[in-house]
Short mmCIF file of C-alpha atoms in Angstrom, two decimals:
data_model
loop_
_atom_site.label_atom_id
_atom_site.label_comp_id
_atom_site.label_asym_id
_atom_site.label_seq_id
_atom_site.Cartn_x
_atom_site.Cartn_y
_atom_site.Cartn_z
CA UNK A 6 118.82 31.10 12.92
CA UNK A 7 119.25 29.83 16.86
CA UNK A 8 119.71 33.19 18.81
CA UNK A 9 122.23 31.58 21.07
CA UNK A 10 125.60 29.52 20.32
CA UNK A 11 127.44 27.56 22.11
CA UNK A 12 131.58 28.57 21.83
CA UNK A 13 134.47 26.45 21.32
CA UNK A 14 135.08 27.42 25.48
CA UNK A 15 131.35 26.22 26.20
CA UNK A 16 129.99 29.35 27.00
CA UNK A 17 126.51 30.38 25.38
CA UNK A 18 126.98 33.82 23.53
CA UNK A 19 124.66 35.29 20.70
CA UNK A 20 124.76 33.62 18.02
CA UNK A 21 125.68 36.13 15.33
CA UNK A 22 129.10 35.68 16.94
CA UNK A 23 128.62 32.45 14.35
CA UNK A 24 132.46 30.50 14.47
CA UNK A 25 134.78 33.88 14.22
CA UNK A 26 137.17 34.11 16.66
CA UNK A 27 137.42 38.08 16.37
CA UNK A 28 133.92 38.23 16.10
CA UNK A 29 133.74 36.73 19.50
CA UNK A 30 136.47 38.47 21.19
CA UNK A 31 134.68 41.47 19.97
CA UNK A 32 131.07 40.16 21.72
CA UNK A 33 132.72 38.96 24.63
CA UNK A 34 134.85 42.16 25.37
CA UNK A 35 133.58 45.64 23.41
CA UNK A 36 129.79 45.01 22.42
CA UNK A 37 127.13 46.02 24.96
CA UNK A 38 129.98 47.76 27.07
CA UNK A 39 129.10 50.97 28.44
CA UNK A 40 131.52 53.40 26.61
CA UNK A 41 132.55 56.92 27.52
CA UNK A 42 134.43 58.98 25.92
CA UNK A 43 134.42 61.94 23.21
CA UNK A 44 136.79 60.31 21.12
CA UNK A 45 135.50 56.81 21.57
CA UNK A 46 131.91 57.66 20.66
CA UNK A 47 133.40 59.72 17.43
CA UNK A 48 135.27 56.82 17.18
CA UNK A 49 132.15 54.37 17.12
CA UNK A 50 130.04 57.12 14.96
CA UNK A 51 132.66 57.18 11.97
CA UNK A 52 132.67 52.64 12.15
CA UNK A 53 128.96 52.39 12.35
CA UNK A 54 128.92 55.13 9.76
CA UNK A 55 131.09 53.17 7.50
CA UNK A 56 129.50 49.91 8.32
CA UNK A 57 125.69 51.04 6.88
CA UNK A 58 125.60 48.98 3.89
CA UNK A 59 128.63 46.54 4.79
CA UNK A 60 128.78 43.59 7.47
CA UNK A 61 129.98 44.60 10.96
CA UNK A 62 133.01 41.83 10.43
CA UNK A 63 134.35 43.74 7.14
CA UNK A 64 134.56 46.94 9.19
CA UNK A 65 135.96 45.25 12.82
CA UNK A 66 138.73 44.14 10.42
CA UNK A 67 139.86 47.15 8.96
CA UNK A 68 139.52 48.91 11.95
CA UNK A 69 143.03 48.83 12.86
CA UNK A 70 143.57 50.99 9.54
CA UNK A 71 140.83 52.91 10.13
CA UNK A 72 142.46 53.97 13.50
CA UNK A 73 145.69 54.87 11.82
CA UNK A 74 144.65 56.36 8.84
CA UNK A 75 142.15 58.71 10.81
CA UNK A 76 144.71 59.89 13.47
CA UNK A 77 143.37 57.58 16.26
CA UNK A 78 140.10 58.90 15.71
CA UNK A 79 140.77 62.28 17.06
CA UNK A 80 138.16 64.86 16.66
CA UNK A 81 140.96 67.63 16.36
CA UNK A 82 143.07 65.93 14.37
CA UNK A 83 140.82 64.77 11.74
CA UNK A 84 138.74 68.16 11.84
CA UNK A 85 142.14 69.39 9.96
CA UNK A 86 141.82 66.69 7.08
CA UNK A 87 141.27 68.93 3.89
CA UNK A 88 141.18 67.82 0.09
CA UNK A 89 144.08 65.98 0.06
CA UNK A 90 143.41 64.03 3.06
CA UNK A 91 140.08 62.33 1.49
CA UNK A 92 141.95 61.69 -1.63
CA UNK A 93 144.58 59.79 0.17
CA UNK A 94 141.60 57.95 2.06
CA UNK A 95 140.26 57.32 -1.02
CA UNK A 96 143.45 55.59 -2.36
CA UNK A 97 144.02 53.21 0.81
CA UNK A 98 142.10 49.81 0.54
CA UNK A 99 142.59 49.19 3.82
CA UNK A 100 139.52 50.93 4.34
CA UNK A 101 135.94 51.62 3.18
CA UNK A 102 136.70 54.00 0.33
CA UNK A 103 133.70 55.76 0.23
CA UNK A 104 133.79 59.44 -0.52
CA UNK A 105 130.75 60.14 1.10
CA UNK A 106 131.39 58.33 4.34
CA UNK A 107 134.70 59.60 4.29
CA UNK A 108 133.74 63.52 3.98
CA UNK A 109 131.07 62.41 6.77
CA UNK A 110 133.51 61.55 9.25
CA UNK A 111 135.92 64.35 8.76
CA UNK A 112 132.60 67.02 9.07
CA UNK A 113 131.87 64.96 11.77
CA UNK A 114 134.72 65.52 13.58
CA UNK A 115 134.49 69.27 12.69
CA UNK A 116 131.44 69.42 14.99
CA UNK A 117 132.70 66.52 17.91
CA UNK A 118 135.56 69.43 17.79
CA UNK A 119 133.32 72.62 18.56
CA UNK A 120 131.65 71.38 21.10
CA UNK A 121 133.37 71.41 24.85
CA UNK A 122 134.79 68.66 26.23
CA UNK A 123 132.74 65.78 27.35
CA UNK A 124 129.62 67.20 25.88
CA UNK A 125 129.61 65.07 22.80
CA UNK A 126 129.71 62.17 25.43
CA UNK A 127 126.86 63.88 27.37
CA UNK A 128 124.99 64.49 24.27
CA UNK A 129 125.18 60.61 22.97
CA UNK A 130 123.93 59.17 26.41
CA UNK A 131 121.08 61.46 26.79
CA UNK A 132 119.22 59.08 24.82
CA UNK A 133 120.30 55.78 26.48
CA UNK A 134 117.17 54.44 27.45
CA UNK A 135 116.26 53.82 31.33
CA UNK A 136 117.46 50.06 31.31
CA UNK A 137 114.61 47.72 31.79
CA UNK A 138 116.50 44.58 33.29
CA UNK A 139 115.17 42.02 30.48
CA UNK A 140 116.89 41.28 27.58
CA UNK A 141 115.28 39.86 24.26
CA UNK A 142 114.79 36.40 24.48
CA UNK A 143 115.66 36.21 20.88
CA UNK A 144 116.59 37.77 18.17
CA UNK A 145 113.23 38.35 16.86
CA UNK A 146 112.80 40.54 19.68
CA UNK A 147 115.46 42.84 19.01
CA UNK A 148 114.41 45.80 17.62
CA UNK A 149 116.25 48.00 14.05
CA UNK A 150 115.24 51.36 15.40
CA UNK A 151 113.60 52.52 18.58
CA UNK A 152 112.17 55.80 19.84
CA UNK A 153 115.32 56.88 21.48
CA UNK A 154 117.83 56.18 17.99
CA UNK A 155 114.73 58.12 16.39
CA UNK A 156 115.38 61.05 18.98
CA UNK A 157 119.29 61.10 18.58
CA UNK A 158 119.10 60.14 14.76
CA UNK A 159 117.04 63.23 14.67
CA UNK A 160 118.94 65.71 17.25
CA UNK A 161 122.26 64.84 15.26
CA UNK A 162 121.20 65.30 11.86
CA UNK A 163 119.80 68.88 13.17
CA UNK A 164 123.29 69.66 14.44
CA UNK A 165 124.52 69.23 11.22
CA UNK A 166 126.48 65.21 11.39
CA UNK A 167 125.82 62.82 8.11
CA UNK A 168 125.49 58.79 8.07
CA UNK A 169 123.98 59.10 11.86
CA UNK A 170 120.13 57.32 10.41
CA UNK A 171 118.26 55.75 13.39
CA UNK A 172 119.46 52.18 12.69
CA UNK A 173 123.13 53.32 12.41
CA UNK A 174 122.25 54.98 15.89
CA UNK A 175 120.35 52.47 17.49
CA UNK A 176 123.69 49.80 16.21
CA UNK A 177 126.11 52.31 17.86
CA UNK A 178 123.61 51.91 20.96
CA UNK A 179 124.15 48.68 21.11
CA UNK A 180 127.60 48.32 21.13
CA UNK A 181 128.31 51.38 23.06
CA UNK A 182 126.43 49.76 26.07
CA UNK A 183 123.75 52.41 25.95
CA UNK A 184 121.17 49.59 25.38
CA UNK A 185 121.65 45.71 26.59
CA UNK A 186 120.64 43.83 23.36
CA UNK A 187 122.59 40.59 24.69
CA UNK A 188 119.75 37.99 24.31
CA UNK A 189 118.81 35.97 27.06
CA UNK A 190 120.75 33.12 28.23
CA UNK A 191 124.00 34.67 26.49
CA UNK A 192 126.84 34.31 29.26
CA UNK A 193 127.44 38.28 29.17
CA UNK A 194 125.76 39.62 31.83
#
């Protein structure tokens, strides 16, 4: 597979873009941007939680569900989900209906909620990576797991969050802007 691809609007972007035009409106506007934000990291834990397994596509389509059916992704609100809550979520095929993921994301939230504001945020970027001004030159060169998803894989799981392995982390890295994985030449700078 080329690591770059040229768009219908001549621009070179990576290539796993491929032909989708969500896919690249996704690329071109929300991957590899810095984001801040208790809710929108919680946010971006739960979708890479509930991508592991699936392709990123399957879950950037249902995420407009995903948004509604989990309160907008708020850590208080979904803290509150009991029983009856993941058997609703179970019964909506508008999402992933995974029990597991789903009971992950509502503990999740649980602990996003105990925690003061801004210090889940705080928490997530500690392991961002000093940047080092290259990007891969292909994507050969970009890596599943690193030291630093290791680190926060590890540091999560010991506060007590589920689905948070060091490749979901070091995906959520990526398109939380925590690590540049754009490969060379791609017209996102």
């Amino acid at each position: 597979m080329t690591s770059l691809l040229t768009g219908p609007d001549a621009r070179d972007r990576c290539a796993w873009v491929g032909d989708d035009d969500e896919y690249r409106r996704y690329h071109d506007e929300e991957w590899g941007t810095p984001l801040h934000g208790d809710r929108a990291l919680f946010e971006k834990m739960a979708l890479e939680g509930f991508q592991a397994g699936l392709s990123w596509i399957t879950i950037l389509r249902k995420r407009p569900r995903f948004r509604e059916v989990f309160a907008g992704f708020e850590p208080e609100i979904v803290s509150e989900y009991d029983e009856s809550d993941v058997e609703r979520l179970m019964g909506d095929a508008g999402i992933i209906r995974n029990r597991a993921k789903i009971e992950a994301t509502i503990g999740n939230a649980r602990i996003v909620r105990g925690m003061a504001e801004g210090e889940f945020d705080e928490l997530m970027w500690s392991f961002a990576p000093a940047a080092s001004g290259a990007r891969p030159a292909s994507f050969a060169d970009v890596p599943a797991v690193t030291p630093e998803s290791t680190a926060m894989s590890k540091e999560l799981r010991r506060r007590g969050f589920r689905f948070v392995g060091p490749t979901t982390m070091y995906a959520l890295m990526q398109s939380g802007g925590m690590v540049d994985d754009h490969i060379a030449g791609c017209w996102r700078a």
